[in-house]
mmCIF file of C-alpha atoms in Angstrom:
data_model
loop_
_atom_site.group_PDB
_atom_site.id
_atom_site.type_symbol
_atom_site.label_atom_id
_atom_site.label_comp_id
_atom_site.label_asym_id
_atom_site.label_seq_id
_atom_site.Cartn_x
_atom_site.Cartn_y
_atom_site.Cartn_z
ATOM 1 C CA MET A 28 -18.824 51.398 18.649
ATOM 2 C CA GLY A 29 -19.904 50.627 22.174
ATOM 3 C CA PRO A 30 -22.898 51.372 24.164
ATOM 4 C CA SER A 31 -23.172 54.919 25.839
ATOM 5 C CA GLU A 32 -25.117 56.213 28.843
ATOM 6 C CA SER A 33 -27.779 57.534 26.528
ATOM 7 C CA GLN A 34 -28.197 54.370 24.904
ATOM 8 C CA THR A 35 -28.452 52.270 28.224
ATOM 9 C CA VAL A 36 -31.706 53.280 29.464
ATOM 10 C CA MET A 37 -32.326 50.946 32.393
ATOM 11 C CA ILE A 38 -31.763 47.812 34.144
ATOM 12 C CA ILE A 39 -34.952 46.049 34.920
ATOM 13 C CA SER A 40 -35.806 42.715 36.655
ATOM 14 C CA ASN A 41 -38.697 40.934 38.419
ATOM 15 C CA SER A 42 -38.857 37.699 40.604
ATOM 16 C CA LYS A 43 -38.920 35.514 37.458
ATOM 17 C CA LYS A 44 -36.564 36.748 35.055
ATOM 18 C CA PRO A 45 -32.993 37.732 35.520
ATOM 19 C CA LYS A 46 -31.879 41.426 34.907
ATOM 20 C CA LYS A 47 -31.866 42.517 31.485
ATOM 21 C CA LEU A 48 -29.575 45.062 29.871
ATOM 22 C CA ARG A 49 -31.762 47.113 27.507
ATOM 23 C CA ILE A 50 -29.838 48.973 24.757
ATOM 24 C CA HIS A 51 -31.723 51.033 22.162
ATOM 25 C CA ARG A 52 -31.168 50.539 18.367
ATOM 26 C CA GLU A 53 -33.697 50.927 15.793
ATOM 27 C CA ARG A 54 -33.964 47.228 14.986
ATOM 28 C CA LEU A 55 -32.773 45.594 17.990
ATOM 29 C CA LYS A 56 -35.109 43.659 19.970
ATOM 30 C CA TRP A 57 -34.966 41.603 23.221
ATOM 31 C CA VAL A 58 -36.643 38.321 23.358
ATOM 32 C CA TRP A 59 -37.353 35.895 26.399
ATOM 33 C CA PRO A 60 -37.119 32.318 25.054
ATOM 34 C CA ARG A 61 -39.799 29.798 26.406
ATOM 35 C CA ASN A 62 -37.357 27.558 27.804
ATOM 36 C CA GLY A 63 -34.549 30.088 28.217
ATOM 37 C CA SER A 64 -32.488 31.309 31.042
ATOM 38 C CA GLU A 65 -31.448 34.771 29.727
ATOM 39 C CA TRP A 66 -32.677 37.478 27.353
ATOM 40 C CA ALA A 67 -31.681 36.977 23.700
ATOM 41 C CA PRO A 68 -31.008 40.047 21.455
ATOM 42 C CA TYR A 69 -32.132 39.786 17.921
ATOM 43 C CA HIS A 70 -31.669 42.110 14.918
ATOM 44 C CA ARG A 71 -35.370 42.341 13.405
ATOM 45 C CA VAL A 72 -36.470 44.036 10.104
ATOM 46 C CA THR A 73 -40.204 44.193 9.240
ATOM 47 C CA TRP A 74 -41.756 44.939 5.996
ATOM 48 C CA THR A 75 -45.062 44.778 4.188
ATOM 49 C CA ASP A 76 -45.002 42.711 1.049
ATOM 50 C CA GLY A 77 -46.959 43.497 -2.250
ATOM 51 C CA SER A 78 -50.400 41.693 -0.827
ATOM 52 C CA GLY A 79 -50.114 43.674 2.311
ATOM 53 C CA LYS A 80 -49.068 41.046 4.585
ATOM 54 C CA ARG A 81 -46.516 42.035 7.100
ATOM 55 C CA LYS A 82 -43.420 39.891 7.241
ATOM 56 C CA GLU A 83 -40.228 40.086 9.254
ATOM 57 C CA ARG A 84 -36.772 38.689 9.527
ATOM 58 C CA ASN A 85 -35.104 37.916 12.946
ATOM 59 C CA ILE A 86 -31.264 37.320 13.471
ATOM 60 C CA LYS A 87 -30.335 36.221 16.697
ATOM 61 C CA LEU A 88 -27.126 38.028 17.783
ATOM 62 C CA ASN A 89 -24.449 36.176 19.662
ATOM 63 C CA TRP A 90 -23.330 38.760 22.036
ATOM 64 C CA GLU A 91 -22.304 36.596 24.934
ATOM 65 C CA GLY A 92 -23.096 39.275 27.539
ATOM 66 C CA ASP A 93 -20.643 41.795 26.077
ATOM 67 C CA PRO A 94 -22.142 45.109 24.880
ATOM 68 C CA ARG A 95 -19.190 45.654 22.589
ATOM 69 C CA LYS A 96 -19.851 42.459 20.853
ATOM 70 C CA LEU A 97 -23.433 43.213 20.712
ATOM 71 C CA ASP A 98 -22.480 46.368 18.737
ATOM 72 C CA ASP A 99 -20.356 44.216 16.411
ATOM 73 C CA GLU A 100 -22.960 41.764 15.891
ATOM 74 C CA TYR A 101 -25.815 44.486 15.245
ATOM 75 C CA TRP A 102 -23.935 46.509 12.828
ATOM 76 C CA ALA A 103 -22.714 43.416 10.714
ATOM 77 C CA ALA A 104 -26.545 42.514 10.575
ATOM 78 C CA GLU A 105 -27.165 46.106 9.454
ATOM 79 C CA ALA A 106 -24.553 46.091 6.517
ATOM 80 C CA GLY A 107 -25.680 42.630 5.517
ATOM 81 C CA ARG A 108 -22.422 40.995 6.885
ATOM 82 C CA HIS A 109 -23.600 38.721 9.480
ATOM 83 C CA PRO A 110 -22.618 35.277 9.134
ATOM 84 C CA THR A 111 -26.330 34.094 8.807
ATOM 85 C CA GLN A 112 -26.872 36.568 6.206
ATOM 86 C CA ARG A 113 -24.189 35.155 3.841
ATOM 87 C CA LYS A 114 -25.178 32.654 1.157
ATOM 88 C CA PRO A 115 -22.860 29.558 1.137
ATOM 89 C CA PRO A 116 -20.816 29.488 -1.949
ATOM 90 C CA LYS A 117 -22.121 27.249 -4.674
ATOM 91 C CA HIS A 118 -20.425 25.069 -7.268
ATOM 92 C CA THR A 119 -17.199 24.963 -5.138
ATOM 93 C CA TRP A 120 -14.042 22.920 -5.747
ATOM 94 C CA ALA A 121 -14.828 20.728 -2.647
ATOM 95 C CA GLU A 122 -18.416 20.204 -4.188
ATOM 96 C CA CYS A 123 -17.096 19.065 -7.326
ATOM 97 C CA ILE A 124 -14.666 16.767 -6.076
ATOM 98 C CA ARG A 125 -17.091 15.053 -4.052
ATOM 99 C CA GLU A 126 -19.170 14.584 -6.957
ATOM 100 C CA TRP A 127 -16.400 13.213 -8.854
ATOM 101 C CA ARG A 128 -15.367 10.666 -6.191
ATOM 102 C CA SER A 129 -18.968 9.381 -5.997
ATOM 103 C CA ASP A 130 -19.719 9.108 -9.635
ATOM 104 C CA ALA A 131 -19.667 5.221 -10.047
ATOM 105 C CA ARG A 132 -19.408 5.685 -13.988
ATOM 106 C CA ILE A 133 -16.281 7.567 -13.693
ATOM 107 C CA GLN A 134 -14.626 5.670 -10.841
ATOM 108 C CA MET A 135 -15.322 2.221 -12.388
ATOM 109 C CA LYS A 136 -13.309 3.205 -15.619
ATOM 110 C CA LEU A 137 -10.182 4.295 -13.485
ATOM 111 C CA SER A 138 -7.492 1.931 -12.553
ATOM 112 C CA ALA A 139 -6.566 1.879 -8.530
ATOM 113 C CA GLY A 140 -3.231 3.773 -9.486
ATOM 114 C CA THR A 141 -4.854 6.537 -11.440
ATOM 115 C CA LYS A 142 -7.542 7.155 -8.852
ATOM 116 C CA LYS A 143 -4.673 7.506 -6.352
ATOM 117 C CA SER A 144 -2.626 9.888 -8.448
ATOM 118 C CA ASP A 145 -5.818 11.991 -9.185
ATOM 119 C CA ASN A 146 -6.899 12.216 -5.475
ATOM 120 C CA ARG A 147 -3.396 13.066 -4.600
ATOM 121 C CA GLU A 148 -3.779 16.103 -6.701
ATOM 122 C CA PHE A 149 -7.369 16.821 -5.735
ATOM 123 C CA GLU A 150 -6.149 16.911 -2.016
ATOM 124 C CA LYS A 151 -3.598 19.650 -2.915
ATOM 125 C CA ILE A 152 -6.440 21.698 -4.426
ATOM 126 C CA LEU A 153 -8.705 21.386 -1.342
ATOM 127 C CA GLU A 154 -5.995 22.434 1.022
ATOM 128 C CA LYS A 155 -6.536 25.972 0.141
ATOM 129 C CA ASN A 156 -9.424 26.214 -2.326
ATOM 130 C CA ALA A 157 -12.131 23.672 -0.947
ATOM 131 C CA ASP A 158 -14.986 26.508 -0.184
ATOM 132 C CA LYS A 159 -13.966 28.727 -3.296
ATOM 133 C CA PRO A 160 -16.516 28.713 -6.105
ATOM 134 C CA MET A 161 -14.741 27.197 -9.366
ATOM 135 C CA SER A 162 -15.985 30.013 -11.415
ATOM 136 C CA SER A 163 -13.935 32.519 -9.260
ATOM 137 C CA THR A 164 -10.769 30.797 -10.475
ATOM 138 C CA PRO A 165 -9.051 33.145 -13.241
ATOM 139 C CA ARG A 166 -6.537 31.696 -15.812
ATOM 140 C CA ALA A 167 -3.995 34.244 -14.716
ATOM 141 C CA ALA A 168 -4.127 32.637 -11.211
ATOM 142 C CA ILE A 169 -3.491 29.177 -12.906
ATOM 143 C CA ARG A 170 -0.617 30.498 -14.759
ATOM 144 C CA LYS A 171 1.012 32.196 -11.980
ATOM 145 C CA LYS A 172 0.626 28.868 -9.900
ATOM 146 C CA HIS A 173 2.059 26.960 -12.630
ATOM 147 C CA ASN A 174 4.980 29.191 -13.009
ATOM 148 C CA ASN A 175 5.553 29.315 -9.093
ATOM 149 C CA MET A 176 6.120 25.530 -9.605
ATOM 150 C CA SER A 177 8.699 25.509 -12.107
ATOM 151 C CA SER A 178 11.366 23.964 -9.873
ATOM 152 C CA THR A 179 8.870 20.659 -10.039
ATOM 153 C CA PRO A 180 7.967 20.792 -13.514
ATOM 154 C CA ARG A 181 5.947 17.349 -13.418
ATOM 155 C CA ALA A 182 3.972 18.418 -10.269
ATOM 156 C CA ALA A 183 3.325 21.860 -12.183
ATOM 157 C CA ASP A 184 1.652 19.897 -14.936
ATOM 158 C CA TRP A 185 -0.119 17.401 -12.878
ATOM 159 C CA MET A 186 -1.730 20.482 -11.122
ATOM 160 C CA LEU A 187 -2.772 21.768 -14.770
ATOM 161 C CA GLN A 188 -4.226 18.186 -15.584
ATOM 162 C CA ALA A 189 -6.218 17.921 -12.262
ATOM 163 C CA VAL A 190 -7.838 21.255 -12.534
ATOM 164 C CA SER A 191 -8.830 20.261 -16.180
ATOM 165 C CA ILE A 192 -10.298 16.983 -15.163
ATOM 166 C CA LEU A 193 -12.644 18.814 -12.585
ATOM 167 C CA TRP A 194 -13.479 21.512 -14.666
ATOM 168 C CA ASN A 195 -14.368 19.541 -17.661
ATOM 169 C CA TYR A 196 -16.352 17.088 -15.289
ATOM 170 C CA ALA A 197 -18.184 19.841 -13.592
ATOM 171 C CA LYS A 198 -18.982 21.633 -16.936
ATOM 172 C CA GLU A 199 -19.806 18.877 -19.083
ATOM 173 C CA LYS A 200 -21.421 16.204 -16.744
ATOM 174 C CA LEU A 201 -22.727 18.317 -13.735
ATOM 175 C CA ASP A 202 -24.048 21.093 -16.107
ATOM 176 C CA TRP A 203 -22.503 23.861 -13.797
ATOM 177 C CA PRO A 204 -22.400 27.336 -15.403
ATOM 178 C CA LEU A 205 -18.771 27.487 -15.891
ATOM 179 C CA GLY A 206 -16.919 29.388 -18.523
ATOM 180 C CA ASP A 207 -13.932 28.531 -20.175
ATOM 181 C CA ASN A 208 -11.388 25.939 -18.464
ATOM 182 C CA PRO A 209 -8.706 28.121 -17.039
ATOM 183 C CA ALA A 210 -5.836 25.531 -17.310
ATOM 184 C CA GLN A 211 -6.572 25.586 -21.060
ATOM 185 C CA GLY A 212 -4.161 27.354 -22.934
ATOM 186 C CA VAL A 213 -1.660 27.406 -20.105
ATOM 187 C CA ASP A 214 1.449 25.698 -21.826
ATOM 188 C CA LYS A 215 2.742 22.709 -19.977
ATOM 189 C CA PHE A 216 6.491 22.167 -19.183
ATOM 190 C CA GLY A 217 6.249 19.090 -20.946
ATOM 191 C CA ALA A 218 8.091 15.557 -20.738
ATOM 192 C CA GLN A 219 11.197 16.258 -18.950
ATOM 193 C CA ARG A 220 14.433 14.531 -19.775
ATOM 194 C CA ALA A 221 15.056 11.111 -18.316
ATOM 195 C CA SER A 222 16.474 10.953 -14.995
ATOM 196 C CA LEU A 223 20.285 10.242 -14.954
ATOM 197 C CA ALA A 224 21.566 7.358 -12.795
ATOM 198 C CA TRP A 225 23.693 8.645 -9.931
ATOM 199 C CA PRO A 226 27.545 8.334 -10.707
ATOM 200 C CA ASP A 227 29.932 6.815 -8.044
ATOM 201 C CA TRP A 228 31.088 10.135 -6.887
ATOM 202 C CA LEU A 229 27.831 11.484 -5.950
ATOM 203 C CA LEU A 230 26.950 8.272 -4.127
ATOM 204 C CA GLU A 231 30.075 8.754 -2.149
ATOM 205 C CA GLU A 232 29.135 12.328 -1.228
ATOM 206 C CA LEU A 233 25.996 11.100 0.752
ATOM 207 C CA THR A 234 27.916 10.816 3.717
ATOM 208 C CA SER A 235 27.898 14.587 3.832
ATOM 209 C CA ALA A 236 24.159 14.995 3.092
ATOM 210 C CA PRO A 237 21.526 15.674 5.904
ATOM 211 C CA ASP A 238 20.090 12.584 7.563
ATOM 212 C CA GLU A 239 16.780 12.801 5.864
ATOM 213 C CA VAL A 240 18.460 12.996 2.397
ATOM 214 C CA ARG A 241 20.983 10.233 3.379
ATOM 215 C CA ILE A 242 18.305 8.019 4.563
ATOM 216 C CA GLY A 243 15.939 8.547 1.856
ATOM 217 C CA ALA A 244 18.599 7.963 -0.782
ATOM 218 C CA GLU A 245 19.226 4.540 0.784
ATOM 219 C CA LEU A 246 15.552 3.570 0.758
ATOM 220 C CA ILE A 247 15.400 4.468 -2.910
ATOM 221 C CA ARG A 248 18.431 2.640 -4.074
ATOM 222 C CA GLY A 249 17.848 -0.340 -1.669
ATOM 223 C CA THR A 250 14.331 -1.038 -2.537
ATOM 224 C CA GLY A 251 14.080 0.108 -6.036
ATOM 225 C CA GLN A 252 10.836 1.896 -5.529
ATOM 226 C CA LYS A 253 9.673 5.499 -6.897
ATOM 227 C CA PRO A 254 11.170 8.237 -4.342
ATOM 228 C CA SER A 255 7.623 9.044 -3.166
ATOM 229 C CA ALA A 256 6.832 5.677 -1.929
ATOM 230 C CA ALA A 257 10.412 5.240 -0.538
ATOM 231 C CA VAL A 258 10.162 8.324 1.779
ATOM 232 C CA ARG A 259 6.958 7.406 3.305
ATOM 233 C CA MET A 260 7.755 3.713 4.392
ATOM 234 C CA LEU A 261 6.604 2.294 7.501
ATOM 235 C CA ARG A 262 9.147 0.829 10.136
ATOM 236 C CA SER A 263 6.887 -2.151 10.120
ATOM 237 C CA ALA A 264 7.532 -2.769 6.505
ATOM 238 C CA PHE A 265 10.935 -4.225 7.396
ATOM 239 C CA ASN A 266 10.660 -7.655 8.688
ATOM 240 C CA GLY A 267 14.110 -9.525 8.993
ATOM 241 C CA GLU A 268 15.553 -10.178 5.657
ATOM 242 C CA TRP A 269 12.352 -9.121 3.757
ATOM 243 C CA VAL A 270 10.627 -5.777 3.166
ATOM 244 C CA THR A 271 7.201 -4.698 1.885
ATOM 245 C CA VAL A 272 7.394 -2.319 -0.935
ATOM 246 C CA GLU A 273 4.686 -0.723 -3.334
ATOM 247 C CA ASP A 274 4.397 -1.510 -7.119
ATOM 248 C CA GLU A 275 5.132 0.679 -9.941
ATOM 249 C CA LYS A 276 1.465 2.300 -9.735
ATOM 250 C CA GLY A 277 1.323 2.227 -6.161
ATOM 251 C CA ASP A 278 -1.779 0.062 -5.911
ATOM 252 C CA LYS A 279 -0.188 -3.222 -4.678
ATOM 253 C CA ASN A 280 2.357 -4.050 -2.341
ATOM 254 C CA PHE A 281 4.717 -7.008 -2.200
ATOM 255 C CA GLU A 282 7.745 -8.507 -0.524
ATOM 256 C CA ILE A 283 11.297 -8.279 -1.551
ATOM 257 C CA TYR A 284 14.646 -9.401 -0.206
ATOM 258 C CA CYS A 285 16.243 -6.547 1.762
ATOM 259 C CA PRO A 286 19.856 -5.681 1.252
ATOM 260 C CA SER A 287 22.193 -6.098 4.262
ATOM 261 C CA ARG A 288 23.410 -2.565 3.804
ATOM 262 C CA LEU A 289 19.722 -1.381 4.031
ATOM 263 C CA ARG A 290 18.814 -3.693 7.113
ATOM 264 C CA ILE A 291 21.802 -2.239 8.905
ATOM 265 C CA LEU A 292 20.792 1.250 8.479
ATOM 266 C CA ILE A 293 17.283 0.634 9.639
ATOM 267 C CA ASP A 294 18.391 -1.229 12.698
ATOM 268 C CA GLN A 295 20.584 1.735 13.716
ATOM 269 C CA LEU A 296 17.820 4.221 13.508
ATOM 270 C CA GLU A 297 15.855 5.380 16.751
ATOM 271 C CA THR A 298 13.062 3.159 17.750
ATOM 272 C CA GLY A 299 9.712 4.912 18.376
ATOM 273 C CA PRO A 300 8.512 6.710 15.247
ATOM 274 C CA ARG A 301 6.184 4.949 12.888
ATOM 275 C CA HIS A 302 7.696 5.771 9.967
ATOM 276 C CA VAL A 303 11.400 5.571 8.889
ATOM 277 C CA LEU A 304 11.797 9.077 7.890
ATOM 278 C CA ALA A 305 9.651 10.517 10.782
ATOM 279 C CA LYS A 306 8.526 14.091 11.161
ATOM 280 C CA SER A 307 6.587 13.115 14.357
ATOM 281 C CA GLU A 308 5.656 10.007 16.209
ATOM 282 C CA SER A 309 2.901 9.042 13.691
ATOM 283 C CA SER A 310 3.848 11.243 10.502
ATOM 284 C CA PRO A 311 6.545 10.957 7.907
ATOM 285 C CA PHE A 312 8.254 13.604 6.099
ATOM 286 C CA SER A 313 6.500 14.296 2.805
ATOM 287 C CA TYR A 314 8.541 13.924 -0.465
ATOM 288 C CA ASN A 315 8.554 17.619 -0.915
ATOM 289 C CA ASP A 316 10.239 17.886 2.285
ATOM 290 C CA ILE A 317 13.106 15.652 1.125
ATOM 291 C CA GLU A 318 13.200 16.809 -2.292
ATOM 292 C CA LYS A 319 13.560 20.517 -1.024
ATOM 293 C CA SER A 320 16.257 19.296 1.620
ATOM 294 C CA PHE A 321 18.045 17.283 -1.410
ATOM 295 C CA ARG A 322 18.174 20.294 -3.665
ATOM 296 C CA ALA A 323 19.620 22.677 -0.841
ATOM 297 C CA TRP A 324 22.348 19.876 -0.356
ATOM 298 C CA ARG A 325 23.040 19.334 -4.044
ATOM 299 C CA ALA A 326 23.680 23.107 -4.206
ATOM 300 C CA THR A 327 26.959 22.518 -2.120
ATOM 301 C CA LEU A 328 28.336 19.887 -4.436
ATOM 302 C CA SER A 329 29.351 22.306 -7.334
ATOM 303 C CA SER A 330 33.038 22.141 -6.315
ATOM 304 C CA VAL A 331 33.220 18.329 -5.936
ATOM 305 C CA ALA A 332 31.144 17.838 -9.133
ATOM 306 C CA LYS A 333 33.670 20.238 -11.040
ATOM 307 C CA GLU A 334 36.635 18.067 -9.788
ATOM 308 C CA ASN A 335 34.636 14.885 -11.627
ATOM 309 C CA ASP A 336 34.075 17.143 -14.686
ATOM 310 C CA ASP A 337 30.275 16.750 -13.774
ATOM 311 C CA ASP A 338 27.268 19.079 -12.889
ATOM 312 C CA ALA A 339 25.451 17.871 -9.746
ATOM 313 C CA LYS A 340 22.339 19.768 -11.080
ATOM 314 C CA ARG A 341 21.885 17.148 -13.634
ATOM 315 C CA TYR A 342 20.868 14.576 -10.992
ATOM 316 C CA SER A 343 17.527 14.031 -8.818
ATOM 317 C CA LEU A 344 16.318 11.518 -6.362
ATOM 318 C CA HIS A 345 14.586 9.792 -9.244
ATOM 319 C CA GLY A 346 17.995 9.030 -10.459
ATOM 320 C CA LEU A 347 18.735 6.771 -7.460
ATOM 321 C CA ARG A 348 16.069 4.300 -8.814
ATOM 322 C CA LYS A 349 17.546 4.279 -12.006
ATOM 323 C CA ARG A 350 20.859 3.617 -10.311
ATOM 324 C CA ALA A 351 19.388 0.740 -8.603
ATOM 325 C CA CYS A 352 17.978 -0.802 -11.791
ATOM 326 C CA VAL A 353 21.212 -0.416 -13.614
ATOM 327 C CA GLU A 354 23.107 -1.919 -10.650
ATOM 328 C CA LEU A 355 20.715 -4.966 -11.093
ATOM 329 C CA ALA A 356 21.365 -5.281 -14.540
ATOM 330 C CA GLU A 357 24.991 -4.907 -14.556
ATOM 331 C CA ALA A 358 25.192 -7.730 -11.833
ATOM 332 C CA GLY A 359 23.634 -9.831 -14.540
ATOM 333 C CA CYS A 360 19.948 -10.046 -13.294
ATOM 334 C CA SER A 361 17.416 -11.089 -15.781
ATOM 335 C CA ASP A 362 14.662 -8.799 -16.799
ATOM 336 C CA ALA A 363 12.331 -11.044 -14.414
ATOM 337 C CA GLU A 364 14.755 -10.529 -11.542
ATOM 338 C CA ILE A 365 14.843 -6.735 -11.964
ATOM 339 C CA GLN A 366 11.150 -6.525 -12.165
ATOM 340 C CA ALA A 367 11.017 -8.646 -8.913
ATOM 341 C CA VAL A 368 12.578 -6.041 -7.083
ATOM 342 C CA THR A 369 11.411 -2.767 -8.561
ATOM 343 C CA GLY A 370 8.058 -3.794 -9.776
ATOM 344 C CA GLN A 371 8.421 -1.921 -12.955
ATOM 345 C CA SER A 372 6.905 -2.929 -16.238
ATOM 346 C CA LEU A 373 9.187 -5.311 -18.557
ATOM 347 C CA GLU A 374 9.306 -2.498 -21.073
ATOM 348 C CA THR A 375 11.046 -0.150 -18.522
ATOM 349 C CA VAL A 376 13.188 -2.758 -17.337
ATOM 350 C CA ALA A 377 14.233 -3.380 -21.031
ATOM 351 C CA LYS A 378 15.520 0.112 -21.239
ATOM 352 C CA TYR A 379 17.869 -0.223 -18.400
ATOM 353 C CA ARG A 380 18.865 -3.705 -19.817
ATOM 354 C CA VAL A 381 20.064 -2.137 -23.038
ATOM 355 C CA GLU A 382 22.310 0.521 -21.012
ATOM 356 C CA ALA A 383 23.810 -1.952 -18.787
ATOM 357 C CA ASN A 384 24.372 -4.612 -21.872
ATOM 358 C CA ARG A 385 25.925 -1.822 -23.987
ATOM 359 C CA LYS A 386 28.454 -1.311 -21.318
ATOM 360 C CA ALA A 387 29.026 -4.898 -20.827
ATOM 361 C CA MET A 388 29.423 -5.741 -24.317
ATOM 362 C CA SER A 389 31.886 -2.697 -24.959
ATOM 363 C CA ARG A 390 34.185 -4.105 -22.476
ATOM 364 C CA THR A 391 34.158 -7.737 -23.856
ATOM 365 C CA ALA A 392 34.497 -6.178 -27.485
ATOM 366 C CA GLN A 393 37.590 -3.763 -26.320
ATOM 367 C CA MET A 394 38.977 -6.624 -24.304
ATOM 368 C CA ARG A 395 38.745 -8.929 -27.446
ATOM 369 C CA ARG A 396 39.941 -6.101 -29.580
ATOM 370 C CA PHE A 397 43.384 -5.957 -27.839
ATOM 371 C CA ALA A 398 43.993 -9.445 -26.682
ATOM 372 C CA ASN A 399 46.621 -10.049 -29.413
#
């Protein structure tokens, strides 16, 4: 409520001080600061403690010369809702993450790749929960979030893992008074089936895909990188016949030969933006942006897939990386040569080698079988 005529009693002034609007409230006091140039309103509460000593608490009201705002500030203080009366939350997610990142005993045990993966998940937590106390996070909320992420099951399970890492660290290493881990008992989606290499018909359909999907697909297939690394590539990564890519863990960069098909595509793109898949002059599209656009495009391919006795839903962006590896293997590349392109472990490369060798050997066997 605003001030009334009965509340405003008078305007007073003298030669030294400016006019002061005096409004009556039980605990409203006007103070002239020693070095000030205007009257400042305070909400003042006084009391006598057990020893008989008089005490007081003052809250400066930020009224900015507006009587209505003064009323808002005053009554907020009366109700205990003034910003200065609110205690900052303790044991927040942000505080836990800061402690985890600064704990040398934790950090020295982790590889650069693990730190990067963990911090990526932690940033997602900070985005909406930085100032929230960890203890206010119920299991029901974690379960609901996990269910809502069912379209990206791996990301959903990573979220659970990140919550568990931080909760256990805060409870066991920081001795924070937390209850049970809210991520514990939430069933993970578990290991997903291996990504399928894209078939020829799906590659041919890329001409109908949105530009960001088409370009992202060419980056993944051409460089053999993980989709998340490929979609955030810088234009400066391309230098003539060479392109700088990330290794499997994302903690090292190295140069590989850039296929002419990919070089031509990059040369045809608009110059200016810092990234190949640019959302703005300085920011790239995120993997989630591209993946969402890919799924929308994939949903339009049901009739084409049916003509090829296939189901487009079986394929993901990760399948383009597998396609690249299989193509290298089928071209007769050695394990070391494939690894030089994709940066994957020899164990992973060996899996693609088996698939490619099986096809090659079946061809040789069948041709030999019917040679006579």
